[in-house]
Amino acid sequence: MSSERATRVATTGKRTGVLSTASAFVLWGFFPLYLRPLHTVETVEIIASRIAWSCVFVLIWLGWRRELSVLRETLGNRRVMARLCLTAALVTCNWLIYVWAVGHGRVVESSLGYFINPLVNVLLGTALLGERFNRVQWLAIAIAALGVVHLTVASGSLPWIPLGLALSFGLYGLVRKVVQIESLPALGVETLLLMPLALGYLFWAHSRGTLSFGHSGRLIDVMLIGSGPFTATALFLFAHGARRIPYATVGVLQYITPTLQLLCGLLVFRESFQSYRILGFSIIWVGLLVYATDGLWRARMLRQRLAA
């Protein structure tokens, strides 16, 4: 009976993990729709508001969960703080590129960044962590690289938006991987570190008379405030779910985000999708299919060996 109960608990935990993780990716996938009413607001003000309200929301949440002591311990750890300073800079860079891209009608390009992000993680793991990868994974990277080269040559310029998003988020995840702290307290520290800069910009914009908050209607105010809870909730759902399911499952679910972003760009924002982009995206998707298939196959083999 105890084994049956353990099996039910494990099954329930896996279902909860899949639901939580998928919910996070869905929220991130529809984030361009959230940003759409804010197209009249300066990109830097959106980021500054997101930082400020995320900090307020996370601190309240940590207080409600009685985890503020974790925050105090982290603030006293110099090594962890140095790494979180770096992650704070990287996530700010990622947010700036993404919000600017959405505000300037380049949602399709931004979705490409999150499509190629898993392959960038492979390259970063090899270059910086000394991890080893098999021939199939290298084949996937080569195919995706071919797609990026095609987009660069066909458009006449380097696709800096997808590359900037993939590199900044990949490096962010890499550094956070070696920081021994839960996601919510880490976000609290990151936003606390960024809060002086965020408040400084908001006060400066207010003194110049260019601040949108409080001067552009109630909807804008609500959306700017809501960006904080939106950010923290998605991150919490991801952290909660990813611990309960295999990494290979997370790897497959993460494609929900760029797929929804691409659909938003094409169907809602009516962005152009020229033939050269279709070919470039298709080549990259083939590389991702090779990578995902290999990951799922290896995860299945591992489960069979453990069962045996």
mmCIF file of C-alpha atoms in Angstrom:
data_model
loop_
_atom_site.group_PDB
_atom_site.id
_atom_site.type_symbol
_atom_site.label_atom_id
_atom_site.label_comp_id
_atom_site.label_asym_id
_atom_site.label_seq_id
_atom_site.Cartn_x
_atom_site.Cartn_y
_atom_site.Cartn_z
ATOM 1 C CA MET A 1 0.000 0.000 0.000
ATOM 2 C CA SER A 2 2.823 2.354 0.823
ATOM 3 C CA SER A 3 4.409 1.743 -2.610
ATOM 4 C CA GLU A 4 1.098 2.484 -4.328
ATOM 5 C CA ARG A 5 0.793 5.699 -2.353
ATOM 6 C CA ALA A 6 4.352 6.667 -3.298
ATOM 7 C CA THR A 7 3.560 5.999 -6.946
ATOM 8 C CA ARG A 8 0.437 8.177 -6.757
ATOM 9 C CA VAL A 9 2.407 10.970 -5.093
ATOM 10 C CA ALA A 10 5.138 10.767 -7.755
ATOM 11 C CA THR A 11 2.552 10.796 -10.563
ATOM 12 C CA THR A 12 0.725 13.753 -9.035
ATOM 13 C CA GLY A 13 4.014 15.591 -8.576
ATOM 14 C CA LYS A 14 4.945 15.021 -12.213
ATOM 15 C CA ARG A 15 1.547 16.255 -13.428
ATOM 16 C CA THR A 16 1.812 19.321 -11.221
ATOM 17 C CA GLY A 17 5.330 19.914 -12.493
ATOM 18 C CA VAL A 18 4.292 19.705 -16.133
ATOM 19 C CA LEU A 19 1.300 22.000 -15.539
ATOM 20 C CA SER A 20 3.342 24.589 -13.621
ATOM 21 C CA THR A 21 6.213 24.598 -16.115
ATOM 22 C CA ALA A 22 3.912 24.760 -19.124
ATOM 23 C CA SER A 23 1.964 27.614 -17.494
ATOM 24 C CA ALA A 24 5.175 29.612 -17.081
ATOM 25 C CA PHE A 25 6.093 29.111 -20.730
ATOM 26 C CA VAL A 26 2.565 30.086 -21.814
ATOM 27 C CA LEU A 27 2.776 33.315 -19.790
ATOM 28 C CA TRP A 28 6.130 34.164 -21.335
ATOM 29 C CA GLY A 29 4.773 33.274 -24.774
ATOM 30 C CA PHE A 30 1.876 35.709 -24.483
ATOM 31 C CA PHE A 31 3.989 38.482 -22.947
ATOM 32 C CA PRO A 32 4.040 40.440 -26.257
ATOM 33 C CA LEU A 33 0.261 40.846 -25.891
ATOM 34 C CA TYR A 34 0.804 42.214 -22.388
ATOM 35 C CA LEU A 35 3.348 44.712 -23.682
ATOM 36 C CA ARG A 36 1.170 45.880 -26.566
ATOM 37 C CA PRO A 37 -0.800 48.529 -24.588
ATOM 38 C CA LEU A 38 2.568 49.919 -23.433
ATOM 39 C CA HIS A 39 3.843 50.749 -26.941
ATOM 40 C CA THR A 40 3.710 54.489 -26.148
ATOM 41 C CA VAL A 41 5.924 54.093 -23.058
ATOM 42 C CA GLU A 42 9.704 54.353 -23.323
ATOM 43 C CA THR A 43 11.478 50.992 -23.199
ATOM 44 C CA VAL A 44 13.694 52.028 -20.279
ATOM 45 C CA GLU A 45 10.682 53.154 -18.252
ATOM 46 C CA ILE A 46 8.987 49.793 -18.816
ATOM 47 C CA ILE A 47 12.113 47.981 -17.588
ATOM 48 C CA ALA A 48 12.542 50.337 -14.622
ATOM 49 C CA SER A 49 8.894 49.838 -13.632
ATOM 50 C CA ARG A 50 9.205 46.081 -14.074
ATOM 51 C CA ILE A 51 12.232 46.036 -11.762
ATOM 52 C CA ALA A 52 10.643 48.263 -9.131
ATOM 53 C CA TRP A 53 7.282 46.495 -8.950
ATOM 54 C CA SER A 54 8.901 43.054 -9.185
ATOM 55 C CA CYS A 55 11.018 43.965 -6.165
ATOM 56 C CA VAL A 56 8.013 45.143 -4.159
ATOM 57 C CA PHE A 57 5.954 42.092 -5.074
ATOM 58 C CA VAL A 58 8.762 39.587 -4.391
ATOM 59 C CA LEU A 59 9.572 41.130 -1.007
ATOM 60 C CA ILE A 60 5.906 40.918 0.014
ATOM 61 C CA TRP A 61 5.748 37.338 -1.251
ATOM 62 C CA LEU A 62 8.910 36.340 0.617
ATOM 63 C CA GLY A 63 7.554 37.963 3.759
ATOM 64 C CA TRP A 64 4.291 36.050 3.438
ATOM 65 C CA ARG A 65 6.271 32.805 3.008
ATOM 66 C CA ARG A 66 8.573 33.761 5.906
ATOM 67 C CA GLU A 67 11.663 33.520 3.718
ATOM 68 C CA LEU A 68 13.123 36.994 4.232
ATOM 69 C CA SER A 69 15.887 35.379 6.290
ATOM 70 C CA VAL A 70 17.134 33.705 3.091
ATOM 71 C CA LEU A 71 17.355 37.148 1.541
ATOM 72 C CA ARG A 72 19.388 38.506 4.464
ATOM 73 C CA GLU A 73 21.756 35.529 4.359
ATOM 74 C CA THR A 74 22.299 36.000 0.634
ATOM 75 C CA LEU A 75 23.039 39.701 1.022
ATOM 76 C CA GLY A 76 25.824 38.785 3.440
ATOM 77 C CA ASN A 77 27.464 36.273 1.094
ATOM 78 C CA ARG A 78 30.000 38.122 -1.091
ATOM 79 C CA ARG A 79 30.577 35.304 -3.569
ATOM 80 C CA VAL A 80 26.855 34.799 -4.212
ATOM 81 C CA MET A 81 26.296 38.557 -4.407
ATOM 82 C CA ALA A 82 29.019 38.942 -7.032
ATOM 83 C CA ARG A 83 27.333 36.338 -9.208
ATOM 84 C CA LEU A 84 23.885 37.821 -8.689
ATOM 85 C CA CYS A 85 25.239 41.228 -9.723
ATOM 86 C CA LEU A 86 26.217 39.607 -13.008
ATOM 87 C CA THR A 87 22.842 37.871 -13.431
ATOM 88 C CA ALA A 88 21.048 41.146 -12.662
ATOM 89 C CA ALA A 89 22.988 42.855 -15.465
ATOM 90 C CA LEU A 90 22.315 39.983 -17.883
ATOM 91 C CA VAL A 91 18.582 39.775 -17.208
ATOM 92 C CA THR A 92 18.302 43.569 -17.582
ATOM 93 C CA CYS A 93 20.050 43.351 -20.942
ATOM 94 C CA ASN A 94 17.667 40.551 -21.976
ATOM 95 C CA TRP A 95 14.605 42.530 -20.904
ATOM 96 C CA LEU A 96 15.787 45.678 -22.709
ATOM 97 C CA ILE A 97 16.338 43.863 -26.006
ATOM 98 C CA TYR A 98 13.036 42.007 -25.755
ATOM 99 C CA VAL A 99 10.844 44.966 -24.798
ATOM 100 C CA TRP A 100 12.493 47.141 -27.462
ATOM 101 C CA ALA A 101 11.916 44.424 -30.090
ATOM 102 C CA VAL A 102 8.232 44.051 -29.198
ATOM 103 C CA GLY A 103 7.732 47.824 -29.157
ATOM 104 C CA HIS A 104 9.316 48.156 -32.609
ATOM 105 C CA GLY A 105 7.335 45.403 -34.308
ATOM 106 C CA ARG A 106 10.014 42.706 -34.257
ATOM 107 C CA VAL A 107 8.289 39.968 -32.274
ATOM 108 C CA VAL A 108 9.055 37.342 -34.923
ATOM 109 C CA GLU A 109 12.787 38.056 -34.612
ATOM 110 C CA SER A 110 12.626 37.886 -30.827
ATOM 111 C CA SER A 111 10.914 34.487 -30.992
ATOM 112 C CA LEU A 112 13.890 33.166 -32.957
ATOM 113 C CA GLY A 113 16.137 34.054 -30.022
ATOM 114 C CA TYR A 114 14.246 31.705 -27.727
ATOM 115 C CA PHE A 115 14.108 28.988 -30.384
ATOM 116 C CA ILE A 116 17.915 28.884 -30.617
ATOM 117 C CA ASN A 117 18.484 29.423 -26.880
ATOM 118 C CA PRO A 118 18.772 25.663 -26.055
ATOM 119 C CA LEU A 119 21.501 25.272 -28.662
ATOM 120 C CA VAL A 120 23.316 28.333 -27.330
ATOM 121 C CA ASN A 121 23.175 26.687 -23.896
ATOM 122 C CA VAL A 122 24.937 23.649 -25.376
ATOM 123 C CA LEU A 123 27.716 25.842 -26.786
ATOM 124 C CA LEU A 124 28.120 27.749 -23.517
ATOM 125 C CA GLY A 125 28.239 24.512 -21.550
ATOM 126 C CA THR A 126 30.986 23.242 -23.815
ATOM 127 C CA ALA A 127 33.016 26.440 -23.825
ATOM 128 C CA LEU A 128 32.702 27.466 -20.178
ATOM 129 C CA LEU A 129 31.847 24.330 -18.203
ATOM 130 C CA GLY A 130 33.818 21.755 -20.153
ATOM 131 C CA GLU A 131 30.711 19.659 -20.789
ATOM 132 C CA ARG A 132 30.821 17.023 -23.517
ATOM 133 C CA PHE A 133 28.121 16.514 -26.096
ATOM 134 C CA ASN A 134 27.470 13.794 -28.634
ATOM 135 C CA ARG A 135 27.633 13.940 -32.419
ATOM 136 C CA VAL A 136 23.877 14.328 -32.809
ATOM 137 C CA GLN A 137 23.877 17.438 -30.635
ATOM 138 C CA TRP A 138 26.754 18.908 -32.642
ATOM 139 C CA LEU A 139 24.845 18.113 -35.837
ATOM 140 C CA ALA A 140 21.829 19.999 -34.457
ATOM 141 C CA ILE A 141 24.014 23.016 -33.662
ATOM 142 C CA ALA A 142 25.576 22.928 -37.155
ATOM 143 C CA ILE A 143 22.145 22.842 -38.822
ATOM 144 C CA ALA A 144 20.861 25.744 -36.693
ATOM 145 C CA ALA A 145 24.045 27.719 -37.380
ATOM 146 C CA LEU A 146 23.435 27.219 -41.091
ATOM 147 C CA GLY A 147 19.978 28.750 -40.644
ATOM 148 C CA VAL A 148 21.423 31.768 -38.822
ATOM 149 C CA VAL A 149 24.038 32.239 -41.567
ATOM 150 C CA HIS A 150 21.277 32.107 -44.186
ATOM 151 C CA LEU A 151 19.246 34.775 -42.353
ATOM 152 C CA THR A 152 22.340 36.963 -42.029
ATOM 153 C CA VAL A 153 23.255 36.731 -45.718
ATOM 154 C CA ALA A 154 19.664 37.069 -46.991
ATOM 155 C CA SER A 155 18.839 40.093 -44.813
ATOM 156 C CA GLY A 156 22.245 41.734 -45.217
ATOM 157 C CA SER A 157 22.744 42.182 -41.478
ATOM 158 C CA LEU A 158 23.486 40.105 -38.418
ATOM 159 C CA PRO A 159 20.266 39.042 -36.602
ATOM 160 C CA TRP A 160 21.347 40.838 -33.421
ATOM 161 C CA ILE A 161 17.961 40.652 -31.685
ATOM 162 C CA PRO A 162 17.681 36.825 -31.581
ATOM 163 C CA LEU A 163 21.416 36.412 -30.948
ATOM 164 C CA GLY A 164 21.375 39.045 -28.193
ATOM 165 C CA LEU A 165 18.357 37.436 -26.511
ATOM 166 C CA ALA A 166 19.787 33.923 -26.760
ATOM 167 C CA LEU A 167 23.253 34.893 -25.480
ATOM 168 C CA SER A 168 22.024 37.089 -22.615
ATOM 169 C CA PHE A 169 19.479 34.513 -21.425
ATOM 170 C CA GLY A 170 21.910 31.636 -21.953
ATOM 171 C CA LEU A 171 24.622 33.351 -19.899
ATOM 172 C CA TYR A 172 22.009 34.273 -17.274
ATOM 173 C CA GLY A 173 20.966 30.644 -16.929
ATOM 174 C CA LEU A 174 24.592 29.515 -16.871
ATOM 175 C CA VAL A 175 25.531 31.798 -13.978
ATOM 176 C CA ARG A 176 22.314 31.060 -12.078
ATOM 177 C CA LYS A 177 23.081 27.353 -12.473
ATOM 178 C CA VAL A 178 26.108 27.698 -10.178
ATOM 179 C CA VAL A 179 24.401 29.960 -7.609
ATOM 180 C CA GLN A 180 23.002 27.889 -4.754
ATOM 181 C CA ILE A 181 19.827 29.876 -4.122
ATOM 182 C CA GLU A 182 16.156 29.421 -4.972
ATOM 183 C CA SER A 183 14.676 31.431 -7.839
ATOM 184 C CA LEU A 184 12.373 33.673 -5.807
ATOM 185 C CA PRO A 185 14.985 34.912 -3.275
ATOM 186 C CA ALA A 186 17.462 35.284 -6.147
ATOM 187 C CA LEU A 187 14.983 37.459 -8.038
ATOM 188 C CA GLY A 188 14.499 39.478 -4.861
ATOM 189 C CA VAL A 189 18.252 40.117 -4.593
ATOM 190 C CA GLU A 190 18.580 40.924 -8.308
ATOM 191 C CA THR A 191 15.759 43.459 -8.201
ATOM 192 C CA LEU A 192 17.129 44.987 -4.979
ATOM 193 C CA LEU A 193 20.477 45.467 -6.709
ATOM 194 C CA LEU A 194 18.769 47.098 -9.685
ATOM 195 C CA MET A 195 16.289 49.155 -7.647
ATOM 196 C CA PRO A 196 18.535 52.257 -7.195
ATOM 197 C CA LEU A 197 19.067 52.473 -10.957
ATOM 198 C CA ALA A 198 15.379 51.909 -11.659
ATOM 199 C CA LEU A 199 14.206 54.529 -9.156
ATOM 200 C CA GLY A 200 16.919 56.930 -10.327
ATOM 201 C CA TYR A 201 15.664 56.728 -13.893
ATOM 202 C CA LEU A 202 12.000 57.075 -12.874
ATOM 203 C CA PHE A 203 12.722 60.189 -10.793
ATOM 204 C CA TRP A 204 14.842 61.616 -13.610
ATOM 205 C CA ALA A 205 12.067 61.011 -16.155
ATOM 206 C CA HIS A 206 9.564 62.602 -13.775
ATOM 207 C CA SER A 207 11.746 65.713 -13.398
ATOM 208 C CA ARG A 208 11.948 66.010 -17.197
ATOM 209 C CA GLY A 209 8.203 65.576 -17.586
ATOM 210 C CA THR A 210 8.582 62.434 -19.737
ATOM 211 C CA LEU A 211 7.343 59.876 -17.202
ATOM 212 C CA SER A 212 4.311 57.943 -18.459
ATOM 213 C CA PHE A 213 3.298 56.490 -15.083
ATOM 214 C CA GLY A 214 0.604 58.690 -13.579
ATOM 215 C CA HIS A 215 0.284 60.776 -16.739
ATOM 216 C CA SER A 216 -0.942 58.426 -19.471
ATOM 217 C CA GLY A 217 -4.142 56.929 -18.145
ATOM 218 C CA ARG A 218 -5.172 54.282 -15.663
ATOM 219 C CA LEU A 219 -4.605 51.370 -18.064
ATOM 220 C CA ILE A 220 -0.924 52.269 -18.511
ATOM 221 C CA ASP A 221 -0.473 52.584 -14.732
ATOM 222 C CA VAL A 222 -2.101 49.203 -14.095
ATOM 223 C CA MET A 223 -0.039 47.502 -16.807
ATOM 224 C CA LEU A 224 3.231 48.955 -15.491
ATOM 225 C CA ILE A 225 2.429 47.881 -11.921
ATOM 226 C CA GLY A 226 1.236 44.462 -13.096
ATOM 227 C CA SER A 227 4.512 43.758 -14.901
ATOM 228 C CA GLY A 228 6.070 43.011 -11.500
ATOM 229 C CA PRO A 229 3.651 40.268 -10.375
ATOM 230 C CA PHE A 230 3.602 38.920 -13.942
ATOM 231 C CA THR A 231 7.394 38.489 -13.927
ATOM 232 C CA ALA A 232 7.576 36.946 -10.453
ATOM 233 C CA THR A 233 4.615 34.596 -10.988
ATOM 234 C CA ALA A 234 5.994 33.158 -14.233
ATOM 235 C CA LEU A 235 9.417 32.630 -12.669
ATOM 236 C CA PHE A 236 7.928 30.966 -9.588
ATOM 237 C CA LEU A 237 5.795 28.602 -11.703
ATOM 238 C CA PHE A 238 8.852 27.652 -13.733
ATOM 239 C CA ALA A 239 11.033 27.029 -10.665
ATOM 240 C CA HIS A 240 8.244 25.096 -8.938
ATOM 241 C CA GLY A 241 7.556 22.862 -11.912
ATOM 242 C CA ALA A 242 11.065 22.309 -13.287
ATOM 243 C CA ARG A 243 12.172 20.625 -10.030
ATOM 244 C CA ARG A 244 9.429 17.991 -10.378
ATOM 245 C CA ILE A 245 9.910 16.791 -13.956
ATOM 246 C CA PRO A 246 12.850 15.453 -15.998
ATOM 247 C CA TYR A 247 15.132 18.003 -17.641
ATOM 248 C CA ALA A 248 14.318 16.531 -21.063
ATOM 249 C CA THR A 249 10.633 17.343 -20.490
ATOM 250 C CA VAL A 250 11.538 20.929 -19.610
ATOM 251 C CA GLY A 251 13.576 21.064 -22.807
ATOM 252 C CA VAL A 252 10.561 20.135 -24.917
ATOM 253 C CA LEU A 253 8.087 22.361 -23.048
ATOM 254 C CA GLN A 254 10.308 25.424 -23.431
ATOM 255 C CA TYR A 255 9.439 25.608 -27.135
ATOM 256 C CA ILE A 256 5.935 26.702 -26.098
ATOM 257 C CA THR A 257 7.251 30.227 -25.473
ATOM 258 C CA PRO A 258 8.832 31.024 -28.867
ATOM 259 C CA THR A 259 6.004 29.247 -30.713
ATOM 260 C CA LEU A 260 3.392 31.464 -29.049
ATOM 261 C CA GLN A 261 5.571 34.543 -29.598
ATOM 262 C CA LEU A 262 5.883 33.697 -33.283
ATOM 263 C CA LEU A 263 2.118 33.263 -33.573
ATOM 264 C CA CYS A 264 1.570 36.592 -31.798
ATOM 265 C CA GLY A 265 3.936 38.296 -34.225
ATOM 266 C CA LEU A 266 2.289 36.796 -37.307
ATOM 267 C CA LEU A 267 -1.397 36.670 -36.350
ATOM 268 C CA VAL A 268 -1.819 39.583 -33.939
ATOM 269 C CA PHE A 269 0.901 42.071 -34.876
ATOM 270 C CA ARG A 270 0.734 41.134 -38.591
ATOM 271 C CA GLU A 271 4.502 41.213 -39.007
ATOM 272 C CA SER A 272 5.956 40.247 -42.369
ATOM 273 C CA PHE A 273 7.380 36.760 -42.806
ATOM 274 C CA GLN A 274 9.334 36.861 -46.059
ATOM 275 C CA SER A 275 10.337 33.714 -47.928
ATOM 276 C CA TYR A 276 13.977 33.980 -46.820
ATOM 277 C CA ARG A 277 12.824 34.052 -43.191
ATOM 278 C CA ILE A 278 10.621 31.005 -43.733
ATOM 279 C CA LEU A 279 13.612 29.108 -45.118
ATOM 280 C CA GLY A 280 15.929 30.278 -42.322
ATOM 281 C CA PHE A 281 13.435 29.406 -39.591
ATOM 282 C CA SER A 282 12.766 26.035 -41.211
ATOM 283 C CA ILE A 283 16.473 25.146 -41.212
ATOM 284 C CA ILE A 284 16.740 26.128 -37.540
ATOM 285 C CA TRP A 285 13.623 24.124 -36.677
ATOM 286 C CA VAL A 286 15.177 21.043 -38.286
ATOM 287 C CA GLY A 287 18.199 21.497 -36.004
ATOM 288 C CA LEU A 288 15.930 21.875 -32.985
ATOM 289 C CA LEU A 289 13.974 18.755 -33.971
ATOM 290 C CA VAL A 290 17.218 16.772 -34.150
ATOM 291 C CA TYR A 291 18.296 18.133 -30.757
ATOM 292 C CA ALA A 292 14.933 17.507 -29.042
ATOM 293 C CA THR A 293 14.584 14.002 -30.491
ATOM 294 C CA ASP A 294 18.046 13.052 -29.273
ATOM 295 C CA GLY A 295 17.290 14.403 -25.804
ATOM 296 C CA LEU A 296 14.014 12.516 -25.522
ATOM 297 C CA TRP A 297 15.590 9.287 -26.786
ATOM 298 C CA ARG A 298 18.430 9.493 -24.264
ATOM 299 C CA ALA A 299 16.008 10.288 -21.427
ATOM 300 C CA ARG A 300 13.936 7.244 -22.391
ATOM 301 C CA MET A 301 17.032 4.998 -22.440
ATOM 302 C CA LEU A 302 18.021 6.296 -19.008
ATOM 303 C CA ARG A 303 14.580 5.547 -17.565
ATOM 304 C CA GLN A 304 14.700 2.013 -18.992
ATOM 305 C CA ARG A 305 18.152 1.395 -17.462
ATOM 306 C CA LEU A 306 16.988 2.707 -14.077
ATOM 307 C CA ALA A 307 13.865 0.535 -14.239
ATOM 308 C CA ALA A 308 15.974 -2.509 -15.085
#
